[in-house]
Structure formats: structure tokens, C-alpha cells
PDB file of N, CA, C and O in Angstrom:
ATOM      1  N   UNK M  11      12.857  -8.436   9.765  1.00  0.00           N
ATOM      2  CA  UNK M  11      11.424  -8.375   9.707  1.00  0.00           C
ATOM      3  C   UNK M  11      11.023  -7.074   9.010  1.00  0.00           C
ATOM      4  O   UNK M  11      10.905  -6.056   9.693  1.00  0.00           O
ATOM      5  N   UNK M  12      10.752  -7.037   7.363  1.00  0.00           N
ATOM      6  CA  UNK M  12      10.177  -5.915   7.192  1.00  0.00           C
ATOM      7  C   UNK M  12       8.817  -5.772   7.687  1.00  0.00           C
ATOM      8  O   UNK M  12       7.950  -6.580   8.021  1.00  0.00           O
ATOM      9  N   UNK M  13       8.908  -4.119   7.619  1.00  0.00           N
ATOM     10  CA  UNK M  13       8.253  -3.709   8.092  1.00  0.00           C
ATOM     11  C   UNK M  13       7.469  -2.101   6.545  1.00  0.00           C
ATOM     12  O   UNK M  13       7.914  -0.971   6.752  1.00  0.00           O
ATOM     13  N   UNK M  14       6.713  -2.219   5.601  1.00  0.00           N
ATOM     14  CA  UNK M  14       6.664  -1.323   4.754  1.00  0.00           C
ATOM     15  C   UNK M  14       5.071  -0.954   4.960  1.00  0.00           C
ATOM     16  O   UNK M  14       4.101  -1.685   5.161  1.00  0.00           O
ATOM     17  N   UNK M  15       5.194   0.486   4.828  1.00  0.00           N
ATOM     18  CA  UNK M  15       4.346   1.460   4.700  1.00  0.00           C
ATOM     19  C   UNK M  15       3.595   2.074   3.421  1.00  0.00           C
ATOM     20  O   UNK M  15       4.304   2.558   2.539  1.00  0.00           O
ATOM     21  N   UNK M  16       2.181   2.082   3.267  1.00  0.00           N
ATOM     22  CA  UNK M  16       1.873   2.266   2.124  1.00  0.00           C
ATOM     23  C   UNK M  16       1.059   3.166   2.115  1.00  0.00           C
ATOM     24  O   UNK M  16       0.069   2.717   2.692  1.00  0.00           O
ATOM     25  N   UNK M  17       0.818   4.483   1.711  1.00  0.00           N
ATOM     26  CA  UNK M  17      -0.184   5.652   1.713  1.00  0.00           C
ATOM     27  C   UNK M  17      -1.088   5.489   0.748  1.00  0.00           C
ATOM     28  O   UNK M  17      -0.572   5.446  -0.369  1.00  0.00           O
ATOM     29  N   UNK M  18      -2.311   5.377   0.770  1.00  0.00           N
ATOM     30  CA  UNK M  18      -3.368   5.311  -0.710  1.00  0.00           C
ATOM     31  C   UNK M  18      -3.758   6.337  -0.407  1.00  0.00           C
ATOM     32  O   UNK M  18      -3.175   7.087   0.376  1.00  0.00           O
ATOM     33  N   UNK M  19      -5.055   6.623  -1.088  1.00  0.00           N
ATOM     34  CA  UNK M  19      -6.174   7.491  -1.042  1.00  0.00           C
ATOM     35  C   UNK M  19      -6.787   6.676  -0.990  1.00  0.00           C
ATOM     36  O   UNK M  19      -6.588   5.616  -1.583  1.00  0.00           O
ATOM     37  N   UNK M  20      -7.936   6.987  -0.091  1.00  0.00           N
ATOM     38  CA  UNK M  20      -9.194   6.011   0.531  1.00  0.00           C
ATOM     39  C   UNK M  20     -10.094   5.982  -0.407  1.00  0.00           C
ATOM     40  O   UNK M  20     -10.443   6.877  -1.176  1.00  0.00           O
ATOM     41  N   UNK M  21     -10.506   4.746  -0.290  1.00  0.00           N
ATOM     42  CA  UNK M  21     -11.604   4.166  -1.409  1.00  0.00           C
ATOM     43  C   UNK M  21     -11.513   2.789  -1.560  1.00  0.00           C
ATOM     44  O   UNK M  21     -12.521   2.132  -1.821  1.00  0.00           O
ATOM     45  N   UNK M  22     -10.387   2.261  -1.422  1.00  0.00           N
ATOM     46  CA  UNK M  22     -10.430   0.921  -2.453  1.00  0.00           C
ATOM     47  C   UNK M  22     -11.311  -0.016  -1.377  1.00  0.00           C
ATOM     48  O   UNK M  22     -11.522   0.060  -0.167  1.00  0.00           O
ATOM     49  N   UNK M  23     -11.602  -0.682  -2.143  1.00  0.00           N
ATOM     50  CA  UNK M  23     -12.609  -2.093  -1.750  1.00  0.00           C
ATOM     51  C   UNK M  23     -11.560  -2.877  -0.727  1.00  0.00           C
ATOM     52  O   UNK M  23     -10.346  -2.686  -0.666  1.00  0.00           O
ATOM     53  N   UNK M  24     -12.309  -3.764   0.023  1.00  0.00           N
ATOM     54  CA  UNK M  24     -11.449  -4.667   1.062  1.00  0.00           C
ATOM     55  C   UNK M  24     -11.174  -5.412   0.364  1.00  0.00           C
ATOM     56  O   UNK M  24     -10.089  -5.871   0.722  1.00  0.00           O
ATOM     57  N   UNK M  25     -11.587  -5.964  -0.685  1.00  0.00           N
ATOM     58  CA  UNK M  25     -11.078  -6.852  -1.713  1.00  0.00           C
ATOM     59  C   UNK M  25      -9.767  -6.269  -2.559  1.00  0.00           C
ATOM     60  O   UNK M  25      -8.960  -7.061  -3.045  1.00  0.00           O
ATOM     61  N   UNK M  26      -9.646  -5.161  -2.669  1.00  0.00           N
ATOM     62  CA  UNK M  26      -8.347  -4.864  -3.865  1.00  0.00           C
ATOM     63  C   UNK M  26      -7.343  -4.267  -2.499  1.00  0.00           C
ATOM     64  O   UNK M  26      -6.166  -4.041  -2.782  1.00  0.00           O
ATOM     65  N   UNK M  27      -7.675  -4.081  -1.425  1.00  0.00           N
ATOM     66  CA  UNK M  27      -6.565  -3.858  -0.025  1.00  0.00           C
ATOM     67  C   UNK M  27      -5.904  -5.230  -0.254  1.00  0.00           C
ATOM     68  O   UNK M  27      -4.887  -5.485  -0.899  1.00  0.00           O
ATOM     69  N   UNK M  28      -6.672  -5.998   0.384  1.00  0.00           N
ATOM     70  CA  UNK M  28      -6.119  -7.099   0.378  1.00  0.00           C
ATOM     71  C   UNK M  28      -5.156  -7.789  -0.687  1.00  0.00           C
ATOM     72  O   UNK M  28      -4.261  -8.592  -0.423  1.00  0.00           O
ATOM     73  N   UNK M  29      -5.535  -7.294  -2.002  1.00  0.00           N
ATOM     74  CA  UNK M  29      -5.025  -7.986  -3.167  1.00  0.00           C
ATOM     75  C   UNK M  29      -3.786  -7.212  -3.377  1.00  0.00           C
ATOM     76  O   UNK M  29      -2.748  -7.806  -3.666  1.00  0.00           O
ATOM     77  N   UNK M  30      -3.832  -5.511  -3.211  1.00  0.00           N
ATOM     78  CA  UNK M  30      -2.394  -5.172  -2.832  1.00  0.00           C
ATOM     79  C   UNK M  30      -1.449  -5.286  -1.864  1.00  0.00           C
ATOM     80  O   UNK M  30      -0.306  -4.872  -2.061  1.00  0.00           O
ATOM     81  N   UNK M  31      -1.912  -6.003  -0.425  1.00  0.00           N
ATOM     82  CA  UNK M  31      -0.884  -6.329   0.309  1.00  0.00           C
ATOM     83  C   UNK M  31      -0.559  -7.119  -0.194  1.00  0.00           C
ATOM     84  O   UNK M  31       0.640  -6.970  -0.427  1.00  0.00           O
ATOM     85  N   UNK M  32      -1.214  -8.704  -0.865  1.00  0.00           N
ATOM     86  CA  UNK M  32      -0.775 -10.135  -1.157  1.00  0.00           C
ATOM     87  C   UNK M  32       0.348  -9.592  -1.805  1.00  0.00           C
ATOM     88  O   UNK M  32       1.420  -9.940  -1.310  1.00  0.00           O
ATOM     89  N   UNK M  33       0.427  -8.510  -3.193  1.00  0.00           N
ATOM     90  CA  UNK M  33       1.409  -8.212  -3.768  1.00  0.00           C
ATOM     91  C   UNK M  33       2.350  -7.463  -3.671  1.00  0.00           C
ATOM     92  O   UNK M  33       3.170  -7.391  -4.587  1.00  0.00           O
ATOM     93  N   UNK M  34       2.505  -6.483  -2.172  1.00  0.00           N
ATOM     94  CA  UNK M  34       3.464  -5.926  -1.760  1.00  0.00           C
ATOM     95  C   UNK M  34       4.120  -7.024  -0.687  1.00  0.00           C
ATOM     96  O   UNK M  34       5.192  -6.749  -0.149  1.00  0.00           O
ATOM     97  N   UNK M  35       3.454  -8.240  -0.406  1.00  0.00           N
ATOM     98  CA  UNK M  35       4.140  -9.070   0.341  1.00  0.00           C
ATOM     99  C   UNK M  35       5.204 -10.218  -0.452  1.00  0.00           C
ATOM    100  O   UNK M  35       6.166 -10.821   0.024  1.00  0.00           O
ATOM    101  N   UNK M  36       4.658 -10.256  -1.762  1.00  0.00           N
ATOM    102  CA  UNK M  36       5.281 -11.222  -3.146  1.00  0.00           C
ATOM    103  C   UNK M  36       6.232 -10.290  -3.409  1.00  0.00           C
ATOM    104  O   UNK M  36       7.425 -10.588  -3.465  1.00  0.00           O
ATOM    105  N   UNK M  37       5.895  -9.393  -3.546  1.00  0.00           N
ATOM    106  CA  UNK M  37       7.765  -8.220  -4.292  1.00  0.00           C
ATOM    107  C   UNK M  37       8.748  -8.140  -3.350  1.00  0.00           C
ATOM    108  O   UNK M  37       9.964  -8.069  -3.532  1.00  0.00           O
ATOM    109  N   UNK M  38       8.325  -8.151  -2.649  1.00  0.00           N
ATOM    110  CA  UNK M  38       9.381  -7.934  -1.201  1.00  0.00           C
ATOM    111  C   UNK M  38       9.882  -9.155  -0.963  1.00  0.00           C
ATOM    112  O   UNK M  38      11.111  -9.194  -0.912  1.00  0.00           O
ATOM    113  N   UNK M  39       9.232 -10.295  -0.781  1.00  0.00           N
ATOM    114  CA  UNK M  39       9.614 -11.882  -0.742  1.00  0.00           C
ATOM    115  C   UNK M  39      10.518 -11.734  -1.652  1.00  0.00           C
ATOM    116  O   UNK M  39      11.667 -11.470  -1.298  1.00  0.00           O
ATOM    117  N   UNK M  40      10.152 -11.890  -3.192  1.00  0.00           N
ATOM    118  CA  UNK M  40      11.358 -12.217  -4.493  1.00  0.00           C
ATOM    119  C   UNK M  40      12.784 -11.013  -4.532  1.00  0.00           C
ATOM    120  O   UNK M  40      13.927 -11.314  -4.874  1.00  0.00           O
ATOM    121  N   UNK M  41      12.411  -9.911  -4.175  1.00  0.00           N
ATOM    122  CA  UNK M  41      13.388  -8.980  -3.869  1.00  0.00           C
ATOM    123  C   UNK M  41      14.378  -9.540  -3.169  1.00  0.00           C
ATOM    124  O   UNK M  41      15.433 -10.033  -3.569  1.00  0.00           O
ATOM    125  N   UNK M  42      13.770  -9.373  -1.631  1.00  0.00           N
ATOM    126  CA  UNK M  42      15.465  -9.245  -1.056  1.00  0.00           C
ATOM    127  C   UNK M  42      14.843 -10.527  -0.251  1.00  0.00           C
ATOM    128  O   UNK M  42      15.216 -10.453   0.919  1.00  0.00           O
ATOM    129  N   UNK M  43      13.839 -11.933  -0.526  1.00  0.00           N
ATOM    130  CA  UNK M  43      14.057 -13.131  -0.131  1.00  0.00           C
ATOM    131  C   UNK M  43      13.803 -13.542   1.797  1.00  0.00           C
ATOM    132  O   UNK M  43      14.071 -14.484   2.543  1.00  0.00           O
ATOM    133  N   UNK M  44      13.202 -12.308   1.902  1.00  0.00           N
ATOM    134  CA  UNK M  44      12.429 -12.181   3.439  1.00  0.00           C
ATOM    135  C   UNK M  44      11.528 -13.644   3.612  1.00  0.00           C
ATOM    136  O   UNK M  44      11.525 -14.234   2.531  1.00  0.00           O
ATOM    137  N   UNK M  45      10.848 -14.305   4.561  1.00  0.00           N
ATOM    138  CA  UNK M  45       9.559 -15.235   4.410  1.00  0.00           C
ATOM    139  C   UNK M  45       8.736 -14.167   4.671  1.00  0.00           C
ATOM    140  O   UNK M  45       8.827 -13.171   5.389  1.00  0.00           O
ATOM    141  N   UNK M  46       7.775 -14.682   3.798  1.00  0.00           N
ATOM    142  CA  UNK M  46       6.740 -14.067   3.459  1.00  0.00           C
ATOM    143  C   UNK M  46       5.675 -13.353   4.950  1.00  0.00           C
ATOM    144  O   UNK M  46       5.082 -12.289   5.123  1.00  0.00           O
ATOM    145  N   UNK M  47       5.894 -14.746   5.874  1.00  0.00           N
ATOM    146  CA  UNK M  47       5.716 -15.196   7.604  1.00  0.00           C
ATOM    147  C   UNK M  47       6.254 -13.174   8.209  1.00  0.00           C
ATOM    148  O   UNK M  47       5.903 -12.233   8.921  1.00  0.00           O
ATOM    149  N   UNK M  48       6.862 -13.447   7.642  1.00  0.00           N
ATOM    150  CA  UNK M  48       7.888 -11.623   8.600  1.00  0.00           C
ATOM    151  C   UNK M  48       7.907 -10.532   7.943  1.00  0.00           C
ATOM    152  O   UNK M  48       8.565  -9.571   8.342  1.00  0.00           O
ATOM    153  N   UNK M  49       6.991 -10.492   6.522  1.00  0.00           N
ATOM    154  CA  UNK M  49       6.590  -9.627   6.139  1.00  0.00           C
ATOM    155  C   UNK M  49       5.390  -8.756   6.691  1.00  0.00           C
ATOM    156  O   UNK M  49       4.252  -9.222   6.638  1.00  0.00           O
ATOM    157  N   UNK M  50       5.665  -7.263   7.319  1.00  0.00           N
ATOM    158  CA  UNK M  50       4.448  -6.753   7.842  1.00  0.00           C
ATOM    159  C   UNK M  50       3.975  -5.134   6.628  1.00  0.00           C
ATOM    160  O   UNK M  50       4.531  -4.055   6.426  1.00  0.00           O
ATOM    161  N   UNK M  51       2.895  -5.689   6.178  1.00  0.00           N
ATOM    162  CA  UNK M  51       2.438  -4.457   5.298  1.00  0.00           C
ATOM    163  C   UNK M  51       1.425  -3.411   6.448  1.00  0.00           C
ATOM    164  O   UNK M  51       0.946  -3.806   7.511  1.00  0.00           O
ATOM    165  N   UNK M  52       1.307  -2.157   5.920  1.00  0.00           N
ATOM    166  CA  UNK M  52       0.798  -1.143   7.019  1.00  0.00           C
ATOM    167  C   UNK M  52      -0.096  -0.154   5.737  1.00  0.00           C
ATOM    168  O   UNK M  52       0.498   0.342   4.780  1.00  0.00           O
ATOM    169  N   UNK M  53      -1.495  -0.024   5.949  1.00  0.00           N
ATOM    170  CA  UNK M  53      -2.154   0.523   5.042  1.00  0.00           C
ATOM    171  C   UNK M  53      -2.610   1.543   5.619  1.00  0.00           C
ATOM    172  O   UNK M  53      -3.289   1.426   6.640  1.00  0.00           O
ATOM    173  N   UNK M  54      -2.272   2.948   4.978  1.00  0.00           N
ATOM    174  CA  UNK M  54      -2.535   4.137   5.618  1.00  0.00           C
ATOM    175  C   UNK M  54      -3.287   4.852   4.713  1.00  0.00           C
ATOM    176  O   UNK M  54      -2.551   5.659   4.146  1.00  0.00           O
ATOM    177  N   UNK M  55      -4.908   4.943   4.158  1.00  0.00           N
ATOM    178  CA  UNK M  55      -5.731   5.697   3.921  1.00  0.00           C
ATOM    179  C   UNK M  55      -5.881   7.248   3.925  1.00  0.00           C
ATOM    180  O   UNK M  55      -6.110   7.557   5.095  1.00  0.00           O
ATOM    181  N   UNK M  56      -5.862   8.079   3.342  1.00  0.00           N
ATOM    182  CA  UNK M  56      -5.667   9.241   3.385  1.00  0.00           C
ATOM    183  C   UNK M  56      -7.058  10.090   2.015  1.00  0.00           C
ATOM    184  O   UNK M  56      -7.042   9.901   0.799  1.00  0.00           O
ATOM    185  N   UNK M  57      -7.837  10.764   2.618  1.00  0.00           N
ATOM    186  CA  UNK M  57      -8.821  11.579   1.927  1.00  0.00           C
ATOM    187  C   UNK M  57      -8.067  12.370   0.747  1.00  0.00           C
ATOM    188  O   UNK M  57      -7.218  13.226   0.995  1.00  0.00           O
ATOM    189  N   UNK M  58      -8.402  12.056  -0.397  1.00  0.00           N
ATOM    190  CA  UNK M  58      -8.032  12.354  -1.691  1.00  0.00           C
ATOM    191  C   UNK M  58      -7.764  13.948  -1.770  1.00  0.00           C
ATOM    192  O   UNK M  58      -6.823  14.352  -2.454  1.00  0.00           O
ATOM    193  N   UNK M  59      -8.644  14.905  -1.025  1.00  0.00           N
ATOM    194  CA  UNK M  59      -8.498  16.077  -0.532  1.00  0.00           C
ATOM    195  C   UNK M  59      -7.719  16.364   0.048  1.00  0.00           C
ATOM    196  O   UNK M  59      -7.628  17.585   0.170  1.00  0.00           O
ATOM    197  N   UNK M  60      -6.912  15.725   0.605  1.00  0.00           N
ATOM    198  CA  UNK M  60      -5.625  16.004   1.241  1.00  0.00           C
ATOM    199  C   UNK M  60      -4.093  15.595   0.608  1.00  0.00           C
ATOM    200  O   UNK M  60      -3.084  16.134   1.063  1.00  0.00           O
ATOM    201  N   UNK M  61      -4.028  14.683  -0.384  1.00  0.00           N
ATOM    202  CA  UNK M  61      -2.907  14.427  -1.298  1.00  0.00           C
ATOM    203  C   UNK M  61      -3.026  15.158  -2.511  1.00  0.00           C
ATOM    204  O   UNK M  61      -3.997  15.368  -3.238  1.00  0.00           O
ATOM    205  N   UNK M  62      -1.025  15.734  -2.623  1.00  0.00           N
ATOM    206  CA  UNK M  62      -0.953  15.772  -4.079  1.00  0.00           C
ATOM    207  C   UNK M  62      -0.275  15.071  -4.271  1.00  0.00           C
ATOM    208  O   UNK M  62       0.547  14.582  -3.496  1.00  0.00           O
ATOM    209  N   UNK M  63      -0.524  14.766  -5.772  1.00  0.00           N
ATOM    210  CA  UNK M  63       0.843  13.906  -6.374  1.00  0.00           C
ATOM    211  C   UNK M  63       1.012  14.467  -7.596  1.00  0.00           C
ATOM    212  O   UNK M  63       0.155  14.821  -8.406  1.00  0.00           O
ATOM    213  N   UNK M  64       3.047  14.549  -7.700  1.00  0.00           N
ATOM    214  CA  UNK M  64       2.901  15.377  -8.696  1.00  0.00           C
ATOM    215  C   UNK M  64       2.923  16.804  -9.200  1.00  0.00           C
ATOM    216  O   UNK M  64       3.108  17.246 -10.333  1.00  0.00           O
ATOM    217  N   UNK M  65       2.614  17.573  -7.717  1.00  0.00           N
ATOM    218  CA  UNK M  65       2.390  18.860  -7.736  1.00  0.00           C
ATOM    219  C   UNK M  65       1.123  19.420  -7.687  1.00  0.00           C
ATOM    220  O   UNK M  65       0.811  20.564  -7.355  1.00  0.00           O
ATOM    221  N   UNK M  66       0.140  18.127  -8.198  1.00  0.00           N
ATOM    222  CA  UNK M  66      -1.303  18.867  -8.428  1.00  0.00           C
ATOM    223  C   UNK M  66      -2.100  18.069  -6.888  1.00  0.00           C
ATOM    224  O   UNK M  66      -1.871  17.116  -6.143  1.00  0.00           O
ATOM    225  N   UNK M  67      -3.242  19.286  -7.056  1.00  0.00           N
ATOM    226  CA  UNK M  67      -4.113  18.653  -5.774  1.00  0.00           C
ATOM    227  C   UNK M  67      -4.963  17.729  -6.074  1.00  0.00           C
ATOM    228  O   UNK M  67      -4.485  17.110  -7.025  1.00  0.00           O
ATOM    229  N   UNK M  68      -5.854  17.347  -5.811  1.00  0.00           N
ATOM    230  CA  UNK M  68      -6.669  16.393  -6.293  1.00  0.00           C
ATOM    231  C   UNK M  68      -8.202  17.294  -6.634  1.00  0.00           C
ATOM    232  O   UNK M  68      -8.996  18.032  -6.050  1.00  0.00           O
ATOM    233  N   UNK M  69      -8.017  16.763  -7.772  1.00  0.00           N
ATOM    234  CA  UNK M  69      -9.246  17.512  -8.900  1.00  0.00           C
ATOM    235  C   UNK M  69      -8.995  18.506  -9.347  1.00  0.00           C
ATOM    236  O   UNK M  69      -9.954  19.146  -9.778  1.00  0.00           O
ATOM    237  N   UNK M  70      -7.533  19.156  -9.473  1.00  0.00           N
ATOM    238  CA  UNK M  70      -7.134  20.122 -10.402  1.00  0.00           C
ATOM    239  C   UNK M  70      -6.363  19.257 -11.621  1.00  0.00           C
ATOM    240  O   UNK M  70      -5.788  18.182 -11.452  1.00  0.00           O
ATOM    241  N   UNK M  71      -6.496  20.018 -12.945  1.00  0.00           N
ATOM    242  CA  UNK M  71      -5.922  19.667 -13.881  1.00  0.00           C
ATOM    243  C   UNK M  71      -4.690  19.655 -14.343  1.00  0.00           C
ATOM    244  O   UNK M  71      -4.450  19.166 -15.447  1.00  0.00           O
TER     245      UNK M  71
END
């Protein structure tokens, strides 16, 4: 039963959440062939002010 974790930065619409679990639940299916049924995605939101990626903070150049 996976179980995968996903960190964004908060913002996205309930509409494009949704549209990236459908597709972290399809890669993982064709990958390693899980049912789709025992796939569990986990969406963890995080204030853009608080991630870097990359090295940089958010809103530095």
C-alpha cells in the first residue's frame, strides 16, 4: 500500500490538487503496478515564505 508524500507551496486551486494527485496516483500505478484502490497520496501545503528550492528563498533572485 503506497503511501507518498508531496510538499507544494500553497496556492493551487482544488481543481489542479486534485488533478495532481489523479497523476501522482497514474505514475505510481504504471511504475511499480500498485491498484490504483491502495494508492494513498498526502498533500502537504507549505507558505512560499518558508521554502527554498535550489538554494534560493522565495522571492530572491
Amino acid at each position: 500500500m503506497p503511501y507518498i508524500e508531496c510538499h507544494i507551496a500553497a496556492g493551487l486551486t482544488k481543481t489542479r490538487k486534485t488533478q495532481l494527485i489523479r497523476d501522482i496516483v497514474k505514475v505510481t500505478h504504471e511504475s511499480i503496478g500498485s491498484d490504483p484502490k491502495i494508492i494513498n497520496v498526502l498533500l502537504f501545503e507549505h507558505p512560499a515564505d518558508n521554502m527554498s528550492i535550489s538554494g534560493r528563498i522565495h522571492g530572491e533572485e
